[in-house]
């Protein structure tokens, strides 16, 4: 520890152009730092992070034999890496370096420049007394497993899986439903180009199924995630399909023969029925049915039946199937769990659930879809074709009592519905909106086209939908009540059908997956990205990325773009092949440890083992994330986190007060 | 309640206990006995590990003295399974400390027989040796003379946990006629041992309940007075500084403390070995700094480490060269800490240590 | 003595509160300069010694900022901190340090304004409490 | 003097700032039973105040048509306390006497308030009579109904009253002096 | 059971609300302890004139109730329920207002320390009424009308727009119930009295909806709602459907006579409807 006893510290105070300098008297701070023990040189410079600034440090290290560097400038979250590399390039261990944040936490937030300068001095002095106790550390390179996991088989999951597979990496795609496709599989047309969802998505689904690098696990869920960036061990639970996937040819006979037919179809939003053995929709991928264990006469009610087994030529039905657990070793994880439409039942004024002719947008999508309950004919529950339809925007969205955010896609799909209705039924279509939001490419053009098709736009949020009518011959119709704010009158519009453009919320189960992956969620339940603008697809958990609506409501173009982005980040990680583990991890001094195991109890990652022979605790460096819980629990400080040791922190405290 | 009364032990209480322990070894009911015993070189009986009954003539567990907390010795003895059955004769506070050490994976009570006693308190070593000089049978004299019983330490005179928990056998003197005593079995193991030694079950000692209650009330009252006064003293920084004014950072109190279990105290490591310029800087900031430094830091940090585990044995006060009543401070503060965590040290070996209850109540192993 | 300016140490976690502090900086949300901050990887890393040392060195207040429960980057570091800091506050309150001098708040990474509000409120509360009893005493 | 710099008469209302959150969506007007009678629907009244049109707001009949049914308040997507604000506006308009002359409700309020001050309790017939002085036509229109009420012994000839109206009336003086915020 | 009752100004002149409430309570052994020397709660007027005065008018009863040793005030009128509730909420939330109100009441010789809970008579009877006392009215289909201020603005008792507690109560005590959408539509309240034409179709729309949906009788829980819906049918509006108080139906279910429930005071007689089954 020779250089430990003779530290030679260099202090550099940055002007950061006009950001620090006028408010903080940088010359004063540098001068004050110069008076501190072991400080050999103290300078101030306009832009420390610039090349000349970094060169100044490098030259001082070489010429003055500095073995400690302190830079008082911006937040270490911004430029710690930059300066560490500069120190390293001068041949000094990059951890003999400490920053003092005198911009975000001093000059930008303090009125009085006297106070700001005093605070800057104290922070710089504290950094100097901390760096005195710094020790040389080195990061370790750990090999990255060249495969990845994608959770969620909607368009986002499929796209990121395909992009990564095309880059030559092994991808495991885990989807909870019997088939991939997600919400997009439910749509007929998609805005703004009105091309049909099935036509553009089914080829992708088949690609995913047949891609040599993609292993598809449908009807499966993630149970547990362990390990760290580049080396995750994921436990997946494959729910029993009761159908042998190898033998099944997808002929569909079993579905015809199944006697219990009165089960509400989730895929068709409850507008039609399905059998106990079913595939969610005809183009399901994989085209292998599952048996719904609750409603199946054999499995659910354990009575005699077995019709499906009897008629299955390839004998693929297997009532004895049990859940299967398998462990996947992956280097990166992409969460693509998508969204769920808001259920408007609790939004009282809209009367959903009370009035049969009030539909949600997803229900209308199924009505309009050729594979839907009405094979695409626009027929209401009462069998009639609607003559006048009202489409209600912002149902549940932009409302502090429900979802305070704008769900971003409802205006566009509402206009798509209006177009489809006009085209298919010629019905009078009214859209009640607050603001039409059509920001995307060709979106405004689509809005104009729908206006030209005679859709009537009323600017006013619907206050109430009721079956109370004023004019007797409107009996049986619904009345939409809203203020038309542009004509300053209350509109009471009798209509035959109402479509509620419901907002989006996180998919059910997102909270559990978030806890498994260690990814936090914002107030509304969407996964929190690392940086809203600059890192939208990565998360604070290294090696875990986000794609699609699970990060926030977005339309298909943005979802696909983000899916490719997330795949790009994952590929970047995997292609590096190695990942540097952080240097700031814990270790336990065997001479001080008395084997009380307190640290083992405190470790959230079970990263500390116990050496029975020597009766001491030992840190598994691969699993340790450097959170310091063990260090804070250990009374003798034999457990301590490198770069955050007691001496360093208490050293910093010494001059802070 | 399984009481084995001895109405008129012919050889007196000390000899009765001594021969009982000798028979445990003699009859191979145990392989060794750790018990307080006098020896020719010390005027104060010391914890001694016996394997040969014939060498046990100095055994005197009821002597009103405890030069060191036997918990630490008992822990060393049971640090790892020795395959031997050891009898540990400990005071109630020493048992509580031992149980805390078990929780810290320092030892185990598997094949240990614990014998304890109605603890009437102990004298400081010096006072005991002076009294022992004045005549023979200090223990018998202590048991029967309230005046001698008044000479116990402040800690013991304010302790109301004088009856043992988690022991197999208790040597009962409270409530017995003068010169008489009884053995009480608290566990089936204790019962079997006493009966195999030929003791006969009987009814409770005549005035045991009243005597225990009386002593408990007396001690609780004095405890409350002491704790209130100490709490008041500690409630201001000046009070606290005055209290530890003469502390030398010798860390004796840490060494004597049975539950302060670190192999090497952090205050002895380089974390507190401050470089000269740091000390000079501290001095410049306030104009002056008492040396050695970090005295307050030491006591507060130690309190934060074992505040929940302090069993109130008073050894820290006994060993302080500056006569600081460290135990008063530690017992007063830890009473509130233990209330805060709703935790009682030594009550139950399965009750996890509060700071470590992190994940839904179970401590990771 | 000039108008009393409290000395306050803030121990904050890198992932949430320190990020919120930076966000308060970039949004120019000013708060009193008496706050002096130390960046730690997690509040679960805060040893009770650091808090005791800060107060004994003359700090009038110690503010600890961490992630909201459930958001901790290390799963439950903040929950461990909450229990430990509760114990420390109980200890310090017996030595004449008002409990309010040691604060623990959850401030998320995106809560710049909340950070500013918390800082200003804490400085006001400490100023109201007046200088710590340690003040400029020569503490042993 | 441009309009914006004129003093805002509504600042005394404690939660007036909530109208800044209004996105002009019209839910309140759509939910209001009598919005068709109002010169400015509640949504529009907030817009006027925000744009500094204080005189128009003070002269508006909107608050006087508020039946206090709270339908707007439970549905407002920004949780603006519309009904409470209407009460606050009425208090300011009454104090500044800027209610539109043709408005009947202020006169009804004044009659109602005077009867409470005089008797401590309300008797519909007395209120109708006092109000009728200003609006005889309305009073007359209610005569047939009054007759039916008398036939069914539902009109109290004698005015209801608290035991000691004089001391009760002091409540009005005590609350008069304090010009507290609405 | 003793309840501290606040009658309100319109209680006596209603179409039998007073008689039916007292008859039913007497039958159920509920003692109505009327607040002596109660005053008008200020209804929708006073909060539009002077906030402190409106609060003081209401708070005078809080002081009186406190003196009587009760923890709750029960009232049968939606306007009083809402106004007393608003005053109670303001006093709990605004410390400054509480002090000022306390001083005003002090000057009137009353002390105010605690704010009682405000309850509607309906809440009391839902607990006190026994199940289906008689099967006589099982086929009489009732349209329950809540008015605005029972479930708004605070949706403590039930949802604000489409509540169900009155229907549940009526079915439990032996009536058939009509599902309809006008449960909390506004009847025009006090405006209907002086703006007859403008508010005419408010009540008309409610009556038409309830009768179209097949109800034979309407029941309300507020004097002003009953008055408006009742008198709205004196003109040319058909169909005629009697508008009663829920306490009158409760009385019928308990076997009390129509006259003892003051049903003779209804403008649209309920005679035929309740005698038919």
mmCIF file of N, CA and C in Angstrom, chain A residues 19 75-77 80 101 104-105 108-111 115-116 118-119 122-123 520-521 540-541 602-605 625-629 631-635 637 641 644-646 649-650 652-654 656-657, chain C residues 5 7 9 11 14-15 18-19 21-22 24-26 28-33 35-42 44-47 49-50 53-54 57-59 70-77 80 84:
data_model
loop_
_atom_site.group_PDB
_atom_site.id
_atom_site.type_symbol
_atom_site.label_atom_id
_atom_site.label_comp_id
_atom_site.label_asym_id
_atom_site.label_seq_id
_atom_site.Cartn_x
_atom_site.Cartn_y
_atom_site.Cartn_z
ATOM 1 N N UNK A 19 -22.462 27.364 -16.942
ATOM 2 C CA UNK A 19 -23.372 26.631 -16.041
ATOM 3 C C UNK A 19 -22.916 26.671 -14.582
ATOM 4 N N UNK A 75 -22.788 16.045 -12.678
ATOM 5 C CA UNK A 75 -23.175 14.834 -11.935
ATOM 6 C C UNK A 75 -22.325 13.646 -12.386
ATOM 7 N N UNK A 76 -21.880 12.832 -11.423
ATOM 8 C CA UNK A 76 -21.110 11.638 -11.838
ATOM 9 C C UNK A 76 -21.926 10.732 -12.755
ATOM 10 N N UNK A 77 -23.272 10.850 -12.635
ATOM 11 C CA UNK A 77 -24.093 10.008 -13.533
ATOM 12 C C UNK A 77 -23.887 10.449 -14.975
ATOM 13 N N UNK A 80 -18.802 10.529 -15.053
ATOM 14 C CA UNK A 80 -17.836 9.741 -14.271
ATOM 15 C C UNK A 80 -17.025 8.828 -15.209
ATOM 16 N N UNK A 101 -20.352 17.030 -7.340
ATOM 17 C CA UNK A 101 -21.418 17.536 -8.217
ATOM 18 C C UNK A 101 -21.741 18.991 -7.829
ATOM 19 N N UNK A 104 -25.472 20.280 -11.065
ATOM 20 C CA UNK A 104 -26.893 19.969 -10.788
ATOM 21 C C UNK A 104 -27.235 20.223 -9.321
ATOM 22 N N UNK A 105 -26.252 20.011 -8.421
ATOM 23 C CA UNK A 105 -26.648 20.102 -6.999
ATOM 24 C C UNK A 105 -26.120 21.360 -6.315
ATOM 25 N N UNK A 108 -26.920 25.170 -10.225
ATOM 26 C CA UNK A 108 -28.247 25.252 -10.861
ATOM 27 C C UNK A 108 -29.371 25.399 -9.835
ATOM 28 N N UNK A 109 -29.066 25.145 -8.572
ATOM 29 C CA UNK A 109 -30.184 25.103 -7.606
ATOM 30 C C UNK A 109 -29.977 26.052 -6.429
ATOM 31 N N UNK A 110 -28.983 26.954 -6.557
ATOM 32 C CA UNK A 110 -28.740 27.867 -5.410
ATOM 33 C C UNK A 110 -28.780 29.297 -5.926
ATOM 34 N N UNK A 111 -29.569 30.145 -5.235
ATOM 35 C CA UNK A 111 -29.690 31.552 -5.671
ATOM 36 C C UNK A 111 -28.406 32.317 -5.375
ATOM 37 N N UNK A 115 -23.409 31.424 -0.995
ATOM 38 C CA UNK A 115 -23.773 30.084 -0.490
ATOM 39 C C UNK A 115 -23.276 29.014 -1.459
ATOM 40 N N UNK A 116 -23.484 29.278 -2.763
ATOM 41 C CA UNK A 116 -23.121 28.261 -3.768
ATOM 42 C C UNK A 116 -21.621 27.962 -3.680
ATOM 43 N N UNK A 118 -19.626 28.400 -1.112
ATOM 44 C CA UNK A 118 -19.320 27.674 0.150
ATOM 45 C C UNK A 118 -19.658 26.195 -0.015
ATOM 46 N N UNK A 119 -20.835 25.947 -0.584
ATOM 47 C CA UNK A 119 -21.267 24.548 -0.737
ATOM 48 C C UNK A 119 -20.316 23.802 -1.665
ATOM 49 N N UNK A 122 -17.209 22.877 0.148
ATOM 50 C CA UNK A 122 -17.386 21.753 1.093
ATOM 51 C C UNK A 122 -17.459 20.436 0.317
ATOM 52 N N UNK A 123 -18.238 20.420 -0.783
ATOM 53 C CA UNK A 123 -18.384 19.178 -1.558
ATOM 54 C C UNK A 123 -17.034 18.757 -2.141
ATOM 55 N N UNK A 520 -38.828 -1.506 -12.147
ATOM 56 C CA UNK A 520 -39.867 -0.774 -11.387
ATOM 57 C C UNK A 520 -40.928 -0.246 -12.354
ATOM 58 N N UNK A 521 -42.050 0.193 -11.796
ATOM 59 C CA UNK A 521 -43.179 0.651 -12.626
ATOM 60 C C UNK A 521 -43.586 2.036 -12.187
ATOM 61 N N UNK A 540 -33.095 0.384 -15.726
ATOM 62 C CA UNK A 540 -31.956 0.473 -14.796
ATOM 63 C C UNK A 540 -31.329 -0.901 -14.534
ATOM 64 N N UNK A 541 -32.075 -2.005 -14.777
ATOM 65 C CA UNK A 541 -31.493 -3.341 -14.578
ATOM 66 C C UNK A 541 -30.723 -3.686 -15.851
ATOM 67 N N UNK A 602 -29.123 -10.828 5.220
ATOM 68 C CA UNK A 602 -29.442 -9.492 4.672
ATOM 69 C C UNK A 602 -29.340 -9.472 3.157
ATOM 70 N N UNK A 603 -28.722 -10.502 2.548
ATOM 71 C CA UNK A 603 -28.467 -10.410 1.102
ATOM 72 C C UNK A 603 -29.711 -10.804 0.304
ATOM 73 N N UNK A 604 -30.185 -9.866 -0.531
ATOM 74 C CA UNK A 604 -31.434 -10.104 -1.284
ATOM 75 C C UNK A 604 -31.161 -11.025 -2.471
ATOM 76 N N UNK A 605 -29.874 -11.211 -2.811
ATOM 77 C CA UNK A 605 -29.579 -11.997 -4.022
ATOM 78 C C UNK A 605 -28.993 -13.351 -3.650
ATOM 79 N N UNK A 625 -24.425 -7.665 -6.388
ATOM 80 C CA UNK A 625 -24.761 -6.456 -7.163
ATOM 81 C C UNK A 625 -24.245 -5.187 -6.471
ATOM 82 N N UNK A 626 -23.579 -5.365 -5.295
ATOM 83 C CA UNK A 626 -22.978 -4.202 -4.644
ATOM 84 C C UNK A 626 -23.984 -3.319 -3.930
ATOM 85 N N UNK A 627 -25.075 -3.919 -3.418
ATOM 86 C CA UNK A 627 -26.103 -3.043 -2.797
ATOM 87 C C UNK A 627 -25.695 -2.641 -1.393
ATOM 88 N N UNK A 628 -24.781 -3.395 -0.758
ATOM 89 C CA UNK A 628 -24.258 -2.927 0.517
ATOM 90 C C UNK A 628 -25.083 -3.334 1.724
ATOM 91 N N UNK A 629 -26.167 -4.118 1.528
ATOM 92 C CA UNK A 629 -26.979 -4.508 2.696
ATOM 93 C C UNK A 629 -26.125 -5.278 3.698
ATOM 94 N N UNK A 631 -22.880 -5.038 4.164
ATOM 95 C CA UNK A 631 -21.902 -4.143 4.828
ATOM 96 C C UNK A 631 -22.570 -3.380 5.961
ATOM 97 N N UNK A 632 -23.828 -2.967 5.731
ATOM 98 C CA UNK A 632 -24.506 -2.161 6.773
ATOM 99 C C UNK A 632 -24.920 -3.037 7.948
ATOM 100 N N UNK A 633 -25.105 -4.354 7.673
ATOM 101 C CA UNK A 633 -25.528 -5.257 8.770
ATOM 102 C C UNK A 633 -24.327 -5.690 9.603
ATOM 103 N N UNK A 634 -23.149 -5.820 8.964
ATOM 104 C CA UNK A 634 -21.994 -6.392 9.689
ATOM 105 C C UNK A 634 -21.403 -5.390 10.670
ATOM 106 N N UNK A 635 -21.478 -5.710 12.000
ATOM 107 C CA UNK A 635 -20.979 -4.744 12.992
ATOM 108 C C UNK A 635 -19.472 -4.518 12.897
ATOM 109 N N UNK A 637 -17.703 -4.576 10.272
ATOM 110 C CA UNK A 637 -17.354 -4.078 8.930
ATOM 111 C C UNK A 637 -16.376 -4.998 8.222
ATOM 112 N N UNK A 641 -18.317 -3.009 0.846
ATOM 113 C CA UNK A 641 -18.415 -2.901 -0.621
ATOM 114 C C UNK A 641 -17.248 -2.050 -1.119
ATOM 115 N N UNK A 644 -17.116 1.782 -1.618
ATOM 116 C CA UNK A 644 -18.064 2.396 -0.659
ATOM 117 C C UNK A 644 -17.748 1.864 0.736
ATOM 118 N N UNK A 645 -16.417 1.845 1.057
ATOM 119 C CA UNK A 645 -16.037 1.294 2.372
ATOM 120 C C UNK A 645 -16.343 2.334 3.465
ATOM 121 N N UNK A 646 -16.343 1.845 4.703
ATOM 122 C CA UNK A 646 -16.595 2.755 5.841
ATOM 123 C C UNK A 646 -15.628 3.929 5.794
ATOM 124 N N UNK A 649 -16.577 6.507 3.069
ATOM 125 C CA UNK A 649 -17.802 7.299 3.304
ATOM 126 C C UNK A 649 -17.628 8.200 4.519
ATOM 127 N N UNK A 650 -17.003 7.616 5.583
ATOM 128 C CA UNK A 650 -16.818 8.465 6.790
ATOM 129 C C UNK A 650 -15.749 9.524 6.518
ATOM 130 N N UNK A 652 -15.578 11.081 3.630
ATOM 131 C CA UNK A 652 -16.354 12.124 2.937
ATOM 132 C C UNK A 652 -17.178 12.915 3.957
ATOM 133 N N UNK A 653 -17.741 12.175 4.942
ATOM 134 C CA UNK A 653 -18.562 12.850 5.962
ATOM 135 C C UNK A 653 -17.728 13.849 6.754
ATOM 136 N N UNK A 654 -16.429 13.479 6.938
ATOM 137 C CA UNK A 654 -15.540 14.271 7.811
ATOM 138 C C UNK A 654 -15.613 15.751 7.439
ATOM 139 N N UNK A 656 -17.797 17.185 5.311
ATOM 140 C CA UNK A 656 -19.059 17.667 4.744
ATOM 141 C C UNK A 656 -19.786 18.584 5.718
ATOM 142 N N UNK A 657 -19.549 18.300 7.027
ATOM 143 C CA UNK A 657 -20.322 19.088 8.025
ATOM 144 C C UNK A 657 -19.546 20.332 8.416
ATOM 145 N N UNK C 5 -27.824 29.223 10.112
ATOM 146 C CA UNK C 5 -27.925 28.395 8.892
ATOM 147 C C UNK C 5 -27.640 26.949 9.305
ATOM 148 N N UNK C 7 -26.724 22.993 9.341
ATOM 149 C CA UNK C 7 -25.839 22.146 8.535
ATOM 150 C C UNK C 7 -26.575 20.809 8.381
ATOM 151 N N UNK C 9 -26.782 16.965 6.400
ATOM 152 C CA UNK C 9 -26.158 15.923 5.562
ATOM 153 C C UNK C 9 -27.277 15.103 4.926
ATOM 154 N N UNK C 11 -27.980 11.614 2.853
ATOM 155 C CA UNK C 11 -27.443 10.351 2.322
ATOM 156 C C UNK C 11 -28.512 9.803 1.373
ATOM 157 N N UNK C 14 -28.414 6.265 -5.249
ATOM 158 C CA UNK C 14 -28.034 6.682 -6.596
ATOM 159 C C UNK C 14 -29.172 6.537 -7.591
ATOM 160 N N UNK C 15 -29.963 5.480 -7.456
ATOM 161 C CA UNK C 15 -30.900 5.156 -8.539
ATOM 162 C C UNK C 15 -32.118 6.077 -8.510
ATOM 163 N N UNK C 18 -30.964 10.480 -5.865
ATOM 164 C CA UNK C 18 -29.855 11.264 -6.467
ATOM 165 C C UNK C 18 -30.258 11.673 -7.891
ATOM 166 N N UNK C 19 -30.959 10.755 -8.582
ATOM 167 C CA UNK C 19 -31.423 11.064 -9.946
ATOM 168 C C UNK C 19 -32.465 12.178 -9.872
ATOM 169 N N UNK C 21 -32.547 14.443 -7.639
ATOM 170 C CA UNK C 21 -31.801 15.677 -7.332
ATOM 171 C C UNK C 21 -31.216 16.244 -8.633
ATOM 172 N N UNK C 22 -30.667 15.366 -9.463
ATOM 173 C CA UNK C 22 -30.135 15.848 -10.751
ATOM 174 C C UNK C 22 -31.257 16.453 -11.586
ATOM 175 N N UNK C 24 -33.980 17.799 -10.464
ATOM 176 C CA UNK C 24 -34.308 19.126 -9.892
ATOM 177 C C UNK C 24 -33.287 20.146 -10.404
ATOM 178 N N UNK C 25 -32.022 19.687 -10.552
ATOM 179 C CA UNK C 25 -30.988 20.585 -11.067
ATOM 180 C C UNK C 25 -31.284 20.981 -12.508
ATOM 181 N N UNK C 26 -31.487 19.977 -13.358
ATOM 182 C CA UNK C 26 -31.714 20.310 -14.787
ATOM 183 C C UNK C 26 -32.988 21.141 -14.935
ATOM 184 N N UNK C 28 -33.828 23.371 -12.825
ATOM 185 C CA UNK C 28 -33.532 24.634 -12.118
ATOM 186 C C UNK C 28 -34.522 24.861 -10.956
ATOM 187 N N UNK C 29 -34.828 23.773 -10.207
ATOM 188 C CA UNK C 29 -35.734 23.926 -9.047
ATOM 189 C C UNK C 29 -34.841 24.166 -7.823
ATOM 190 N N UNK C 30 -34.705 25.421 -7.415
ATOM 191 C CA UNK C 30 -33.677 25.691 -6.382
ATOM 192 C C UNK C 30 -34.189 25.316 -5.001
ATOM 193 N N UNK C 31 -33.266 25.042 -4.122
ATOM 194 C CA UNK C 31 -33.579 24.740 -2.701
ATOM 195 C C UNK C 31 -32.381 25.202 -1.873
ATOM 196 N N UNK C 32 -32.587 25.334 -0.530
ATOM 197 C CA UNK C 32 -31.521 25.943 0.313
ATOM 198 C C UNK C 32 -30.182 25.213 0.146
ATOM 199 N N UNK C 33 -29.085 25.991 0.265
ATOM 200 C CA UNK C 33 -27.749 25.429 0.017
ATOM 201 C C UNK C 33 -27.235 24.661 1.225
ATOM 202 N N UNK C 35 -28.074 21.969 2.261
ATOM 203 C CA UNK C 35 -28.097 20.501 2.070
ATOM 204 C C UNK C 35 -26.769 20.065 1.454
ATOM 205 N N UNK C 36 -26.063 19.137 2.093
ATOM 206 C CA UNK C 36 -24.816 18.585 1.537
ATOM 207 C C UNK C 36 -25.059 17.091 1.317
ATOM 208 N N UNK C 37 -24.840 16.640 0.085
ATOM 209 C CA UNK C 37 -25.316 15.296 -0.275
ATOM 210 C C UNK C 37 -24.180 14.311 -0.516
ATOM 211 N N UNK C 38 -24.413 13.059 -0.067
ATOM 212 C CA UNK C 38 -23.465 11.967 -0.355
ATOM 213 C C UNK C 38 -24.234 10.912 -1.154
ATOM 214 N N UNK C 39 -23.604 10.451 -2.249
ATOM 215 C CA UNK C 39 -24.254 9.474 -3.135
ATOM 216 C C UNK C 39 -23.863 8.060 -2.710
ATOM 217 N N UNK C 40 -24.847 7.236 -2.382
ATOM 218 C CA UNK C 40 -24.581 5.815 -2.067
ATOM 219 C C UNK C 40 -25.358 4.977 -3.076
ATOM 220 N N UNK C 41 -24.979 3.709 -3.205
ATOM 221 C CA UNK C 41 -25.665 2.898 -4.227
ATOM 222 C C UNK C 41 -27.088 2.572 -3.758
ATOM 223 N N UNK C 42 -27.302 2.508 -2.409
ATOM 224 C CA UNK C 42 -28.647 2.149 -1.921
ATOM 225 C C UNK C 42 -28.758 2.586 -0.466
ATOM 226 N N UNK C 44 -29.973 0.916 1.674
ATOM 227 C CA UNK C 44 -29.699 -0.293 2.449
ATOM 228 C C UNK C 44 -28.227 -0.390 2.825
ATOM 229 N N UNK C 45 -27.425 0.479 2.201
ATOM 230 C CA UNK C 45 -25.965 0.475 2.437
ATOM 231 C C UNK C 45 -25.601 1.388 3.621
ATOM 232 N N UNK C 46 -26.607 2.121 4.136
ATOM 233 C CA UNK C 46 -26.294 3.137 5.161
ATOM 234 C C UNK C 46 -26.065 2.438 6.505
ATOM 235 N N UNK C 47 -24.817 2.472 6.983
ATOM 236 C CA UNK C 47 -24.464 1.903 8.289
ATOM 237 C C UNK C 47 -24.874 2.921 9.358
ATOM 238 N N UNK C 49 -23.427 3.840 11.774
ATOM 239 C CA UNK C 49 -22.269 4.686 12.172
ATOM 240 C C UNK C 49 -22.301 6.011 11.402
ATOM 241 N N UNK C 50 -22.717 5.959 10.116
ATOM 242 C CA UNK C 50 -22.656 7.200 9.333
ATOM 243 C C UNK C 50 -23.582 8.245 9.950
ATOM 244 N N UNK C 53 -22.167 9.448 13.247
ATOM 245 C CA UNK C 53 -20.993 10.334 13.041
ATOM 246 C C UNK C 53 -21.453 11.721 12.592
ATOM 247 N N UNK C 54 -22.415 11.749 11.668
ATOM 248 C CA UNK C 54 -22.878 13.059 11.149
ATOM 249 C C UNK C 54 -23.374 13.912 12.316
ATOM 250 N N UNK C 57 -20.613 14.988 14.608
ATOM 251 C CA UNK C 57 -19.720 16.005 14.002
ATOM 252 C C UNK C 57 -20.407 17.356 13.944
ATOM 253 N N UNK C 58 -21.690 17.420 14.396
ATOM 254 C CA UNK C 58 -22.344 18.734 14.471
ATOM 255 C C UNK C 58 -23.410 18.966 13.423
ATOM 256 N N UNK C 59 -23.797 17.916 12.684
ATOM 257 C CA UNK C 59 -24.884 18.136 11.698
ATOM 258 C C UNK C 59 -26.172 18.428 12.471
ATOM 259 N N UNK C 70 -40.801 -1.240 -3.304
ATOM 260 C CA UNK C 70 -41.206 -1.949 -4.523
ATOM 261 C C UNK C 70 -40.382 -1.476 -5.702
ATOM 262 N N UNK C 71 -39.752 -0.277 -5.575
ATOM 263 C CA UNK C 71 -38.979 0.243 -6.716
ATOM 264 C C UNK C 71 -37.479 0.121 -6.485
ATOM 265 N N UNK C 72 -37.093 -0.434 -5.320
ATOM 266 C CA UNK C 72 -35.644 -0.446 -5.019
ATOM 267 C C UNK C 72 -34.908 -1.240 -6.102
ATOM 268 N N UNK C 73 -33.796 -0.653 -6.562
ATOM 269 C CA UNK C 73 -33.011 -1.291 -7.625
ATOM 270 C C UNK C 73 -32.460 -2.626 -7.122
ATOM 271 N N UNK C 74 -32.371 -2.758 -5.788
ATOM 272 C CA UNK C 74 -31.841 -3.993 -5.197
ATOM 273 C C UNK C 74 -32.947 -4.697 -4.413
ATOM 274 N N UNK C 75 -34.161 -4.678 -4.970
ATOM 275 C CA UNK C 75 -35.332 -5.401 -4.441
ATOM 276 C C UNK C 75 -35.819 -4.816 -3.122
ATOM 277 N N UNK C 76 -35.061 -4.928 -1.997
ATOM 278 C CA UNK C 76 -35.660 -4.443 -0.734
ATOM 279 C C UNK C 76 -34.625 -3.720 0.140
ATOM 280 N N UNK C 77 -33.646 -3.101 -0.499
ATOM 281 C CA UNK C 77 -32.656 -2.355 0.288
ATOM 282 C C UNK C 77 -33.335 -1.253 1.100
ATOM 283 N N UNK C 80 -34.960 -2.542 4.302
ATOM 284 C CA UNK C 80 -33.980 -2.802 5.400
ATOM 285 C C UNK C 80 -33.575 -1.475 6.010
ATOM 286 N N UNK C 84 -33.645 -0.150 9.971
ATOM 287 C CA UNK C 84 -32.392 0.221 10.653
ATOM 288 C C UNK C 84 -32.464 1.674 11.115
#
